[in-house]
mmCIF file of C-alpha atoms and ligand atoms in Angstrom:
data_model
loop_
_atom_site.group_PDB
_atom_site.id
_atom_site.type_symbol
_atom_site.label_atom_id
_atom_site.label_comp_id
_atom_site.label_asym_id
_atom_site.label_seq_id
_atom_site.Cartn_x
_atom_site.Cartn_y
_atom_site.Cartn_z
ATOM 1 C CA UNK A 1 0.000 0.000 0.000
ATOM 2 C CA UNK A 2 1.340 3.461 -1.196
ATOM 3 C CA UNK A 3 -1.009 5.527 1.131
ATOM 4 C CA UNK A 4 0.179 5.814 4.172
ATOM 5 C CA UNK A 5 -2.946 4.830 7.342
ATOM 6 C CA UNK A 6 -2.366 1.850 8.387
ATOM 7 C CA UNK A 7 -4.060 0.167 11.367
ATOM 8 C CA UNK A 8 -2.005 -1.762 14.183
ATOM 9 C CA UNK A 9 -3.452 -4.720 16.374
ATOM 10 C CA UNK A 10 -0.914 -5.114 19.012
ATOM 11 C CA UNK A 11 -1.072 -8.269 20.643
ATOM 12 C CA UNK A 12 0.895 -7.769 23.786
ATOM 13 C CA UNK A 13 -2.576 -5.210 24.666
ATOM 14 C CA UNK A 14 -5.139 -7.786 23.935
ATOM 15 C CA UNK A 15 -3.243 -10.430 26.313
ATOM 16 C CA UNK A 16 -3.369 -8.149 29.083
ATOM 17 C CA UNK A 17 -6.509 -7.012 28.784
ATOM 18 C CA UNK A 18 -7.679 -10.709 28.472
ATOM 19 C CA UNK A 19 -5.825 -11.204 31.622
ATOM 20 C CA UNK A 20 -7.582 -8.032 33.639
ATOM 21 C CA UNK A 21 -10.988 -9.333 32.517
ATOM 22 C CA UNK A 22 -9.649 -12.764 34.400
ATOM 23 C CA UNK A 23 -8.474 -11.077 36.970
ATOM 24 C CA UNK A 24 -11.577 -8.873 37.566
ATOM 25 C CA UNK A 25 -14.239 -11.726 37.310
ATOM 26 C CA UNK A 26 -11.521 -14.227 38.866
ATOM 27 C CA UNK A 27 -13.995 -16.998 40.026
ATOM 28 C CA UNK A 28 -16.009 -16.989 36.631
ATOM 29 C CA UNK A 29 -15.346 -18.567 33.400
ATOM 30 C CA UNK A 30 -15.076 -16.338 30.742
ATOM 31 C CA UNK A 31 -16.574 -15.927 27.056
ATOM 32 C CA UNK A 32 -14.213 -13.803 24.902
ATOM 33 C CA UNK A 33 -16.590 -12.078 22.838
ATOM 34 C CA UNK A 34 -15.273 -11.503 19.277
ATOM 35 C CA UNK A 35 -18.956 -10.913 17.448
ATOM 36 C CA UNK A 36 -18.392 -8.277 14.454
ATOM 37 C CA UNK A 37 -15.295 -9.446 13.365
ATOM 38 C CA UNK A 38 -13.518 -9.120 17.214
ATOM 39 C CA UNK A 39 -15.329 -5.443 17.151
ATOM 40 C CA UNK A 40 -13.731 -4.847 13.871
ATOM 41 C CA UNK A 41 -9.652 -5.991 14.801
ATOM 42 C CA UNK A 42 -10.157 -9.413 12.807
ATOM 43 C CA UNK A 43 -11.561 -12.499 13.737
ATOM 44 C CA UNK A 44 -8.584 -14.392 11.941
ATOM 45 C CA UNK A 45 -5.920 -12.067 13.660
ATOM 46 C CA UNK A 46 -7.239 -12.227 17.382
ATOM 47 C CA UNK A 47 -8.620 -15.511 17.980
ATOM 48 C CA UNK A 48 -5.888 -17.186 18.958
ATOM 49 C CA UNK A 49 -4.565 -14.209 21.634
ATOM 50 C CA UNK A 50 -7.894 -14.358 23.284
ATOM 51 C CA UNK A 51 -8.105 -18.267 24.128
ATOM 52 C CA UNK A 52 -10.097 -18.194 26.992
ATOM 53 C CA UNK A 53 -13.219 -20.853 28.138
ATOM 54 C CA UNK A 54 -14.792 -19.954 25.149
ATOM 55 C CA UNK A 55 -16.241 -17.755 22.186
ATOM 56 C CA UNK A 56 -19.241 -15.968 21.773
ATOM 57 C CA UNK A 57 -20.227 -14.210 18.476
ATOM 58 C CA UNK A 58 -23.301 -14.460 16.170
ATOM 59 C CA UNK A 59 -22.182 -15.374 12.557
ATOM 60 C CA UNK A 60 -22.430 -18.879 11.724
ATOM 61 C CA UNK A 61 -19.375 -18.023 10.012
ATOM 62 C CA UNK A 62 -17.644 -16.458 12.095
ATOM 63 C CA UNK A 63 -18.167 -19.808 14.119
ATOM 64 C CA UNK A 64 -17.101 -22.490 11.527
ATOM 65 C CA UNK A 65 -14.434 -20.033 10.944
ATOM 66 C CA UNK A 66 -12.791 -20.878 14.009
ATOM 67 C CA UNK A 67 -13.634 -24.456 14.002
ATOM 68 C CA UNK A 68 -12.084 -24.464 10.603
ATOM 69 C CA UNK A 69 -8.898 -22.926 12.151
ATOM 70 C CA UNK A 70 -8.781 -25.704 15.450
ATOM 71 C CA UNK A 71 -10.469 -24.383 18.121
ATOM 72 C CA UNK A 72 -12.300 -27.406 19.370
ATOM 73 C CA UNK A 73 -13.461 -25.370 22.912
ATOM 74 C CA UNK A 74 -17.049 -23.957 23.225
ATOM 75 C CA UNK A 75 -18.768 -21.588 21.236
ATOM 76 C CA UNK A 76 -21.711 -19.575 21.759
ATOM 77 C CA UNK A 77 -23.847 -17.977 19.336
ATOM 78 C CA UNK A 78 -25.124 -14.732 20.930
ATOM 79 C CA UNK A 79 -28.316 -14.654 19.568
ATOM 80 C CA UNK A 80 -28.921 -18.076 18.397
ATOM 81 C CA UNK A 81 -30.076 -19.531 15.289
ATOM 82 C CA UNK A 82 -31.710 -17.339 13.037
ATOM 83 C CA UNK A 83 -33.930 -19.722 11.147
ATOM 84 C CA UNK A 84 -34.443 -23.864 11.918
ATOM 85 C CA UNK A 85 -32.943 -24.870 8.448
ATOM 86 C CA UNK A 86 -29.313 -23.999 10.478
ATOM 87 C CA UNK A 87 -29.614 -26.422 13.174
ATOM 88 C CA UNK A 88 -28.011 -29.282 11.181
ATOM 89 C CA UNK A 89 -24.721 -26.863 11.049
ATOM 90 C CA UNK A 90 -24.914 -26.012 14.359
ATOM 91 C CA UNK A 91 -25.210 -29.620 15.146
ATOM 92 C CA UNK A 92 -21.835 -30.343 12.525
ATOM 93 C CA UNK A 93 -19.748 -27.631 14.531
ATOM 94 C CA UNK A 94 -21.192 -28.327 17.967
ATOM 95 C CA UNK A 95 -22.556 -24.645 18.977
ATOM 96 C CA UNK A 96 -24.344 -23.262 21.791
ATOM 97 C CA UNK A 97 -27.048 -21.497 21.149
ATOM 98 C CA UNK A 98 -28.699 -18.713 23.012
ATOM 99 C CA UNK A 99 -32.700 -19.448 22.859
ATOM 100 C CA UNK A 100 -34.671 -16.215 23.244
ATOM 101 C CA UNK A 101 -37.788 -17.352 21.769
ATOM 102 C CA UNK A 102 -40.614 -19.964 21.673
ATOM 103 C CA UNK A 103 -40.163 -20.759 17.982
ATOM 104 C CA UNK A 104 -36.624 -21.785 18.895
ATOM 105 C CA UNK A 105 -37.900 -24.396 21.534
ATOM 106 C CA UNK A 106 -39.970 -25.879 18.913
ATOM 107 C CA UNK A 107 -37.490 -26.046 16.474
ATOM 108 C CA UNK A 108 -34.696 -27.409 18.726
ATOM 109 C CA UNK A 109 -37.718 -30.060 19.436
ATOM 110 C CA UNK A 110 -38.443 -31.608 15.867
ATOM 111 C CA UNK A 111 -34.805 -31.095 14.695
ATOM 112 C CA UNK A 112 -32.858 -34.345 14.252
ATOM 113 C CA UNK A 113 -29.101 -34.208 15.949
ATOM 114 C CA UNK A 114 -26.787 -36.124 16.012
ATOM 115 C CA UNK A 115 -26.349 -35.314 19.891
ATOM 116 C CA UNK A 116 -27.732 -32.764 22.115
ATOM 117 C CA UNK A 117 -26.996 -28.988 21.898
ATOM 118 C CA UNK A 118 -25.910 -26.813 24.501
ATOM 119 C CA UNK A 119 -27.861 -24.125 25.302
ATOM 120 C CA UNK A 120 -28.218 -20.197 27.135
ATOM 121 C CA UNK A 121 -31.991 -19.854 27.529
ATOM 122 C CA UNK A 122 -32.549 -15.828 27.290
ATOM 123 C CA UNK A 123 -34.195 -14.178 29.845
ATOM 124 C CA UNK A 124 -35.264 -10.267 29.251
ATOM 125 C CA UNK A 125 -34.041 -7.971 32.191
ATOM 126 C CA UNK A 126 -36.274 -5.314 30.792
ATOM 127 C CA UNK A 127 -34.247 -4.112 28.370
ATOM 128 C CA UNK A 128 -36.882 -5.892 25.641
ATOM 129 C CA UNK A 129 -34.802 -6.861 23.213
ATOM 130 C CA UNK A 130 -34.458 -10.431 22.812
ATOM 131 C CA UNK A 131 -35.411 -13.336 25.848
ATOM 132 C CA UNK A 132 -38.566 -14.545 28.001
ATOM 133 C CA UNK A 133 -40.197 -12.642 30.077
ATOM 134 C CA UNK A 134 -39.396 -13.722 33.873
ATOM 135 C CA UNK A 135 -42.345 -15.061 34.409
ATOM 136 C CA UNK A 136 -42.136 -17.513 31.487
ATOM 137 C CA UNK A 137 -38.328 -18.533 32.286
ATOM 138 C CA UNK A 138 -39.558 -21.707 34.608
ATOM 139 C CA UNK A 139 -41.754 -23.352 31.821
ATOM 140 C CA UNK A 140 -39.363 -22.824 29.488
ATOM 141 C CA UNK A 141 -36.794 -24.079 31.004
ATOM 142 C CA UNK A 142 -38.187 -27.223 32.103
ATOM 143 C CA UNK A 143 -39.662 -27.716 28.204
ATOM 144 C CA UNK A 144 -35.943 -27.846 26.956
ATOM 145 C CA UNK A 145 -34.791 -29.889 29.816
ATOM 146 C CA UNK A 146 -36.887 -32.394 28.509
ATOM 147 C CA UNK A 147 -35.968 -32.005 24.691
ATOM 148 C CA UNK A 148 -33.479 -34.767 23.536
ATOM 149 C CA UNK A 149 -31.908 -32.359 21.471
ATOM 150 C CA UNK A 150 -30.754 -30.583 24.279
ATOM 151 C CA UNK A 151 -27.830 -30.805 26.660
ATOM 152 C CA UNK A 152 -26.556 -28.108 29.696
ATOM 153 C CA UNK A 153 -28.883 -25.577 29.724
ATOM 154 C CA UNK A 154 -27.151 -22.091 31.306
ATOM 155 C CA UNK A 155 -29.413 -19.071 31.923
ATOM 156 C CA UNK A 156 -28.210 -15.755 30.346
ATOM 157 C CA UNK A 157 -29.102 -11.986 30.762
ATOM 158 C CA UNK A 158 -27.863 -8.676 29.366
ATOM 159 C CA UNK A 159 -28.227 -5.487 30.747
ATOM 160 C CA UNK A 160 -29.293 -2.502 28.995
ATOM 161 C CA UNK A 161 -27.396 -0.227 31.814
ATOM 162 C CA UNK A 162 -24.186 -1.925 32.668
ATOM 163 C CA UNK A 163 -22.333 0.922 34.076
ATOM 164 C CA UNK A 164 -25.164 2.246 36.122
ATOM 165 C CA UNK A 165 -25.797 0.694 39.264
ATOM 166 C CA UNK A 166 -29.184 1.623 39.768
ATOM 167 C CA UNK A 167 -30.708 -0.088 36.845
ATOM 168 C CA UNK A 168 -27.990 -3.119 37.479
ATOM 169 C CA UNK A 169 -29.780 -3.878 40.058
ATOM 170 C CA UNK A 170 -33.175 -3.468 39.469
ATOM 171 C CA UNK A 171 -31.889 -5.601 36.130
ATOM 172 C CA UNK A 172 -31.018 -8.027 38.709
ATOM 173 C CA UNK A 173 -33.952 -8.209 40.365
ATOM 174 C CA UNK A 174 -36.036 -8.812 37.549
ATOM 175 C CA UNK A 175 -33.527 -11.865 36.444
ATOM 176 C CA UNK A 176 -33.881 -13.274 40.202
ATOM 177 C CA UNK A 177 -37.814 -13.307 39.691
ATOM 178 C CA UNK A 178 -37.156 -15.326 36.438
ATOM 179 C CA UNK A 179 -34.263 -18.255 37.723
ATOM 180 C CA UNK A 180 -35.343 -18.432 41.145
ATOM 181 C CA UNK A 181 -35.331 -22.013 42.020
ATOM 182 C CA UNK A 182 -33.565 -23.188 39.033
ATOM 183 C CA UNK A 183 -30.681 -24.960 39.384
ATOM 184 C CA UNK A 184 -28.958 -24.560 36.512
ATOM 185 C CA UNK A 185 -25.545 -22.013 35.737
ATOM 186 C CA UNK A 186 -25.983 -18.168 35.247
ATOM 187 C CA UNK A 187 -24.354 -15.826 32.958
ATOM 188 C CA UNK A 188 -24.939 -12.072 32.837
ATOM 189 C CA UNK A 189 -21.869 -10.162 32.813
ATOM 190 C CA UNK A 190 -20.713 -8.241 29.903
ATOM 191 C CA UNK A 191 -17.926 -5.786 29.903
ATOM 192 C CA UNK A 192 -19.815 -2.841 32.110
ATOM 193 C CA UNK A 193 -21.101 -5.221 34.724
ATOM 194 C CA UNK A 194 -17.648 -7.411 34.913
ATOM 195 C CA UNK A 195 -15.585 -4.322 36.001
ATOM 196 C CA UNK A 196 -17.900 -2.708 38.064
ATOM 197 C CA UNK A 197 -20.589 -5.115 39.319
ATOM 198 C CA UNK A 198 -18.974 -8.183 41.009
ATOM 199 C CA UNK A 199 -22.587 -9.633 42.025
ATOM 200 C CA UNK A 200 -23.455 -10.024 38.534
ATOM 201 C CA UNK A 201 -20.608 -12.160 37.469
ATOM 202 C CA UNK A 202 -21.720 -15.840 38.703
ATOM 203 C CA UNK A 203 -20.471 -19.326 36.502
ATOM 204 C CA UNK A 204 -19.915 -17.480 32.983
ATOM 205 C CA UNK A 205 -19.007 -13.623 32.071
ATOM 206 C CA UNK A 206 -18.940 -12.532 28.481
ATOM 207 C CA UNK A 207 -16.496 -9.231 28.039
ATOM 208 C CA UNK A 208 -16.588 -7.488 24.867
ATOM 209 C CA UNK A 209 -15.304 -4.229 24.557
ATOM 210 C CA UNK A 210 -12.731 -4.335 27.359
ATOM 211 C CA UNK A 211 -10.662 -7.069 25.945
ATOM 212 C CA UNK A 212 -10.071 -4.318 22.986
ATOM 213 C CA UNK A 213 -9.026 -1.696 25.303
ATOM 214 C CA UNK A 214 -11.610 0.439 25.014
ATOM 215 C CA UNK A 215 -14.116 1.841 27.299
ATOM 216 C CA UNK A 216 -18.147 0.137 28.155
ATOM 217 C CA UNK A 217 -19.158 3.443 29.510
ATOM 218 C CA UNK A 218 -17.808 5.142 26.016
ATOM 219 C CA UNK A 219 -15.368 7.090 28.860
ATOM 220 C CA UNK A 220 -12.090 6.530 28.902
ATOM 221 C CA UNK A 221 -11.503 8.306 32.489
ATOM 222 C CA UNK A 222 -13.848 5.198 33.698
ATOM 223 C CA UNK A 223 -10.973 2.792 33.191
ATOM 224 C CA UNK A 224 -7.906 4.671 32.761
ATOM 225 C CA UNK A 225 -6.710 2.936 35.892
ATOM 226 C CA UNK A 226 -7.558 -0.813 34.872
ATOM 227 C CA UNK A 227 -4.443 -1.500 33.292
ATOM 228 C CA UNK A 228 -6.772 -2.133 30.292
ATOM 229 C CA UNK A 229 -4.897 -1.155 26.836
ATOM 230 C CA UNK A 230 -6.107 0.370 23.574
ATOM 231 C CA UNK A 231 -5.435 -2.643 21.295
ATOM 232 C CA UNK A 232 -5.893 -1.079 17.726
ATOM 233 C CA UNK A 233 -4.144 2.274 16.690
ATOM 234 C CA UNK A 234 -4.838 4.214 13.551
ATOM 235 C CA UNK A 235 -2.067 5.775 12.193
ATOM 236 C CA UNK A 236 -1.685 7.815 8.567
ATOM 237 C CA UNK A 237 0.663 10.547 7.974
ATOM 238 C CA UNK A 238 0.734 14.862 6.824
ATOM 239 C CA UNK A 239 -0.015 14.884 3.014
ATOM 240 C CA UNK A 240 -0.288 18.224 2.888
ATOM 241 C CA UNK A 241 -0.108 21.331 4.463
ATOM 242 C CA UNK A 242 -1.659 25.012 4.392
ATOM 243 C CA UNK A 243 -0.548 28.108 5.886
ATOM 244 C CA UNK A 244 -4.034 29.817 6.388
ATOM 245 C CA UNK A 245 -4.422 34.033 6.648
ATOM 246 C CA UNK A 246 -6.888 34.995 9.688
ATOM 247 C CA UNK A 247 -10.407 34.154 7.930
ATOM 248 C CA UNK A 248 -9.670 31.736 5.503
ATOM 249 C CA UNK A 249 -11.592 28.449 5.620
ATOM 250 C CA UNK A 250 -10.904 24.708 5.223
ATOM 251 C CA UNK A 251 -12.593 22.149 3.765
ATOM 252 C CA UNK A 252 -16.133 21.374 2.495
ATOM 253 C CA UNK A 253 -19.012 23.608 4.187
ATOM 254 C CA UNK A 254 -16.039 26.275 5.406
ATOM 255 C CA UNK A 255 -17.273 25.442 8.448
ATOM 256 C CA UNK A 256 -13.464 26.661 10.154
ATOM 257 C CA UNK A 257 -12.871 29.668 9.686
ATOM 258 C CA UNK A 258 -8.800 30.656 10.624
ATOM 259 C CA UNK A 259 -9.305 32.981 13.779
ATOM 260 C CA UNK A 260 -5.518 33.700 12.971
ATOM 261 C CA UNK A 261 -2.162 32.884 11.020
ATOM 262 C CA UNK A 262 -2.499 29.287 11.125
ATOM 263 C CA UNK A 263 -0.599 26.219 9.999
ATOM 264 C CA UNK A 264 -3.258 23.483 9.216
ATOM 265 C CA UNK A 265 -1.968 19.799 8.162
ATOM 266 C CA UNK A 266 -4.202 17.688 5.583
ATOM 267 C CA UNK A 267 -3.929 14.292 6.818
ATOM 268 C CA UNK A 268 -4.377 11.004 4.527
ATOM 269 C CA UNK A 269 -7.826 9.435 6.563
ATOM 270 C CA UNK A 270 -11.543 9.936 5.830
ATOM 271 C CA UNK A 271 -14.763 8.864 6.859
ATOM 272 C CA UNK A 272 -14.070 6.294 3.858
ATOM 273 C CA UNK A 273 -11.934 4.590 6.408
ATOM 274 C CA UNK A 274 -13.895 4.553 9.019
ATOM 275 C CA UNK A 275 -12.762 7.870 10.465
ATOM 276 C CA UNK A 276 -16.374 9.386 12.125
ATOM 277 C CA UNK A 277 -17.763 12.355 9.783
ATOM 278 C CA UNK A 278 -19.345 13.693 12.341
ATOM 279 C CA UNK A 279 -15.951 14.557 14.340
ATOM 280 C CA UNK A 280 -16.265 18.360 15.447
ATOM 281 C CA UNK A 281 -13.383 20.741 14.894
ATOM 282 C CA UNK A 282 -11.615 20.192 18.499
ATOM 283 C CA UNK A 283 -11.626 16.025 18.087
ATOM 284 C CA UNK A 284 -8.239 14.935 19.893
ATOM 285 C CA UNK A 285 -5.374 13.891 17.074
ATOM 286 C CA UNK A 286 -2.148 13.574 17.657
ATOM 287 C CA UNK A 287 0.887 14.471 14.973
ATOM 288 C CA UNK A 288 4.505 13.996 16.030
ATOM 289 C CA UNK A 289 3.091 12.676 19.420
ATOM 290 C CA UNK A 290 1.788 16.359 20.176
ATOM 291 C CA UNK A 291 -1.954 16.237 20.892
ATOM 292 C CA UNK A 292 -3.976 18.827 18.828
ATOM 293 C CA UNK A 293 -7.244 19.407 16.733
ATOM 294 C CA UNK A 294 -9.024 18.281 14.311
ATOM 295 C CA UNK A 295 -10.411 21.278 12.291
ATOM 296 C CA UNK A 296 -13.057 21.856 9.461
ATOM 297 C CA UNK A 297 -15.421 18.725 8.146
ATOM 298 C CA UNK A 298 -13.681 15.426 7.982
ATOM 299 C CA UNK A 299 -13.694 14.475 4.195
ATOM 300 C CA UNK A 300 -14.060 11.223 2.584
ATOM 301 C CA UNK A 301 -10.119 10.493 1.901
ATOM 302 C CA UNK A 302 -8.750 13.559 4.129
ATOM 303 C CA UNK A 303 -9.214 15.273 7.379
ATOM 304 C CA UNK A 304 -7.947 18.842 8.469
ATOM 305 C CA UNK A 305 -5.661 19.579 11.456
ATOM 306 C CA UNK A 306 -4.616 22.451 13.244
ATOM 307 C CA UNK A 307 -0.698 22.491 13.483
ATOM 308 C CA UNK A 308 -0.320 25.492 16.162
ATOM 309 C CA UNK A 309 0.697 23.259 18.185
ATOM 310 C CA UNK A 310 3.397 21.235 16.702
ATOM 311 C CA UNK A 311 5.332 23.650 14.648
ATOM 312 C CA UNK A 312 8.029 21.117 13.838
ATOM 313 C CA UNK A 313 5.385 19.025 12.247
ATOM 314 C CA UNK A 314 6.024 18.594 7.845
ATOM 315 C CA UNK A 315 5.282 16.645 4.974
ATOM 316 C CA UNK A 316 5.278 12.394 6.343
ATOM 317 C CA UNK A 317 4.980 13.427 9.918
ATOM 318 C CA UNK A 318 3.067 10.835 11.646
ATOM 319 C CA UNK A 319 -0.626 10.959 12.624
ATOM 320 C CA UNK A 320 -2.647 8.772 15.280
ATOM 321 C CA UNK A 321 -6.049 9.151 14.749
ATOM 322 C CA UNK A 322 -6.563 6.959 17.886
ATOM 323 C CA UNK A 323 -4.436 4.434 19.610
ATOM 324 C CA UNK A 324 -2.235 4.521 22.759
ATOM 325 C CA UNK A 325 -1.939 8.315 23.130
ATOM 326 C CA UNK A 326 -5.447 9.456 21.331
ATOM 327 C CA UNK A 327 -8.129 7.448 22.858
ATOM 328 C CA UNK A 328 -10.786 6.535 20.761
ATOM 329 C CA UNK A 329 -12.909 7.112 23.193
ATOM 330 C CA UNK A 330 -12.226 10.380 23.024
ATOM 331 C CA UNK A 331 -12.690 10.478 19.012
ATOM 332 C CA UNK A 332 -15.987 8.855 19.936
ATOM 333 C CA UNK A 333 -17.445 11.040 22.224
ATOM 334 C CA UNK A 334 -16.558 13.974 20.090
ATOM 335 C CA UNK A 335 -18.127 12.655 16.962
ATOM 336 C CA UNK A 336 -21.674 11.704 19.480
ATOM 337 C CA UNK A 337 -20.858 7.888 19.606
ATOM 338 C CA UNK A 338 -18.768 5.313 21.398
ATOM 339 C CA UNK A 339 -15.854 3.183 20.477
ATOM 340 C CA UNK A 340 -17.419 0.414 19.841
ATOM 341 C CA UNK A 341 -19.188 2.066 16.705
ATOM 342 C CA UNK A 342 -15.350 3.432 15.610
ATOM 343 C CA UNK A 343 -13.887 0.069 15.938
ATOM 344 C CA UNK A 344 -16.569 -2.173 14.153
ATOM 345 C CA UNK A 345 -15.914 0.294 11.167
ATOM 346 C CA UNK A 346 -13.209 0.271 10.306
ATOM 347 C CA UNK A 347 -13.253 -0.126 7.033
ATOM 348 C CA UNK A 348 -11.810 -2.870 4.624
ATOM 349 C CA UNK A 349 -9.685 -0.647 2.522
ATOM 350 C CA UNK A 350 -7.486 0.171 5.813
ATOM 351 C CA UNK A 351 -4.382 -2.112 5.548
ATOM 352 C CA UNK A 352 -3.940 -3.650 9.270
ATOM 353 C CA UNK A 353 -0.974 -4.691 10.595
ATOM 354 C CA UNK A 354 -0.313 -7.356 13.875
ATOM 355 C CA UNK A 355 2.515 -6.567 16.341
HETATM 356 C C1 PLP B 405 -21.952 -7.843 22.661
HETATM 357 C C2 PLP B 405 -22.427 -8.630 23.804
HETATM 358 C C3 PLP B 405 -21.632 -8.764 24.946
HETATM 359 C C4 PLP B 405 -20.335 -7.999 25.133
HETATM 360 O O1 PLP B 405 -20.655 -6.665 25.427
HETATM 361 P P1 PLP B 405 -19.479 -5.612 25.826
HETATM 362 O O2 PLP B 405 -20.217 -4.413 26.259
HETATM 363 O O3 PLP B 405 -18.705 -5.386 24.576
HETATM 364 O O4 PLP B 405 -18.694 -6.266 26.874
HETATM 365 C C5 PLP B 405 -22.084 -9.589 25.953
HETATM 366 N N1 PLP B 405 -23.268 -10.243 25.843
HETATM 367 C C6 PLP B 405 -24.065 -10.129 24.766
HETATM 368 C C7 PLP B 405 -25.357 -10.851 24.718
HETATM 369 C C8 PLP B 405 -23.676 -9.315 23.707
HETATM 370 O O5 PLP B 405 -24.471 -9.195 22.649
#
């Protein structure tokens, strides 16, 4: 590749963060969640760093993608099988599925196996999304204990509010009134909950976001002191550069207007890579490892930077558009969304690299 962003996956960070996911939720197995193509860092590239009790995604491919490539462990599909006609696979590659809904009972009931499927019976906290209502979690529960088709059967909940510990718990109240009495394994505990809410993290948790370094509240202050790492950096370099008169503008809209002299440095990265168009003039960017600004309307192949504060900074000097020094939960919040969004888009033509 002859343009110069690149995207780095550095290994050494998912490790560790694997290990303070352990760490936090020390007594519970743990799901590495790696749905979205491992939140956009590459199924293919991560997999094998993030060997932990198990994986949890949602493609079907995604899932015979890893069987394909050894791993013979568990896998769950998050939210189950989309449509009967895909039990046989699931049945080939020995999946467990999450069952949220009475179709799915019936199904797993008249499907013929080969031997009985693990499943994560779905229970709605109230966030109504996907799963049975408490008050139908007994009878369903006992209806797939009795299925052939169907081995362990572990109850699962997600919270809508992990980093809030008001509606954690009244999430967890809700879930009690639904597997009260049922002896069977728990899991609950995504990324939010893991860190922050020990009682939620019973026989199975299922991090996401934090094993990528980034943060479940979409603030990076909120685990700055984890020893969690930011796993992917975006990095491209000064194409060009303008030296601006007080007034002049830059870039579509003119929606930056030069308040003064200024040095402004056209960087190779667009929304075309996955770089958010909605980043307002003041995003955090670093060039030469000085923190400044994004200015003007991020383009589709370029965005605009104010070089005030880096006057050293020339033609190749090197741009992180998030990574170890620029958070991208920073970028996130700055552009109205969270890293998760930034990180499942990156897009295809971005050349990664693994270290
Ligand atoms: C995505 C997902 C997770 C992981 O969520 P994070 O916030 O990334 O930790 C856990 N459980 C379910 C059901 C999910 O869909």
């Amino acid at each position: 590749m002859t343009r110069p962003i690149v995207a780095t996956i550095n290994r050494a960070a998912l490790r560790q963060n694997l290990a303070v996911a352990r760490q936090a939720a020390a007594g519970s197995r743990l799901w590495s969640v790696v749905k979205a193509n491992a939140y956009g860092h590459g199924i293919e590239r991560v997999w094998q760093t993030l060997q932990s009790d198990g994986f949890a995604l949602l493609n079907l491919e995604e899932a015979i993608l890893l069987r394909e490539r050894g791993w013979q462990g568990p896998i769950l599909l998050l939210e189950g099988f989309f449509h009967p006609d895909e039990l046989p696979l699931l049945d080939r590659y020995r999946l467990t599925t999450s069952v949220h809904s009475e179709w799915q009972i019936k199904a797993l009931a008249s499907a013929r196996l080969s031997a009985p499927l693990a499943v994560y019976l779905k229970i709605n906290s109230g966030m109504n999304r996907l799963g049975f209502r408490p008050e139908a979690v007994k009878d369903a529960w006992q209806r797939l204990q009795g299925l052939a088709n169907v081995d362990e059967v572990t109850l699962m909940a997600h919270f809508a509010e992990g980093e809030n510990a008001q509606s954690v718990n009244a999430a967890m109240v809700t879930i009690e009134k639904g597997v009260a009495g049922i002896p069977a394994a728990r899991s609950l505990a995504n990324s939010a909950a893991l860190l922050w809410h020990p009682q939620t993290h019973h026989d199975w948790v299922r991090p996401g976001i934090i094993l990528y370094g980034a943060s479940p509240s979409g603030m990076w202050a909120d685990i700055a002191d984890s020893g969690l790492r930011p796993v992917m950096t975006l990095r491209s370099e000064i194409i060009g550069i303008q030296q601006l008169k007080r007034g002049d503008a830059v870039g579509y809209g003119a929606c930056y207007h030069a308040e003064t002299g200024q040095r402004i440095g056209v960087v190779a990265c667009g929304y075309a890579d996955g770089y958010p168009r909605l980043a307002a003039t003041g995003t955090p960017i670093a060039v030469d490892g000085v923190i400044t600004r994004v200015v003007g309307r991020v383009s589709m192949d370029m965005i605009t930077v104010d070089l005030t504060p880096c006057p050293q900074a020339t033609l190749g000097s090197r741009v992180e558009l998030w990574g170890e020094q620029v958070k991208i939960d920073d970028v996130a919040a700055a552009a109205g969304t969270v890293g998760y969004e930034l990180m499942c888009a990156l897009a295809p033509r971005v050349p990664v690299e693994v270290i």
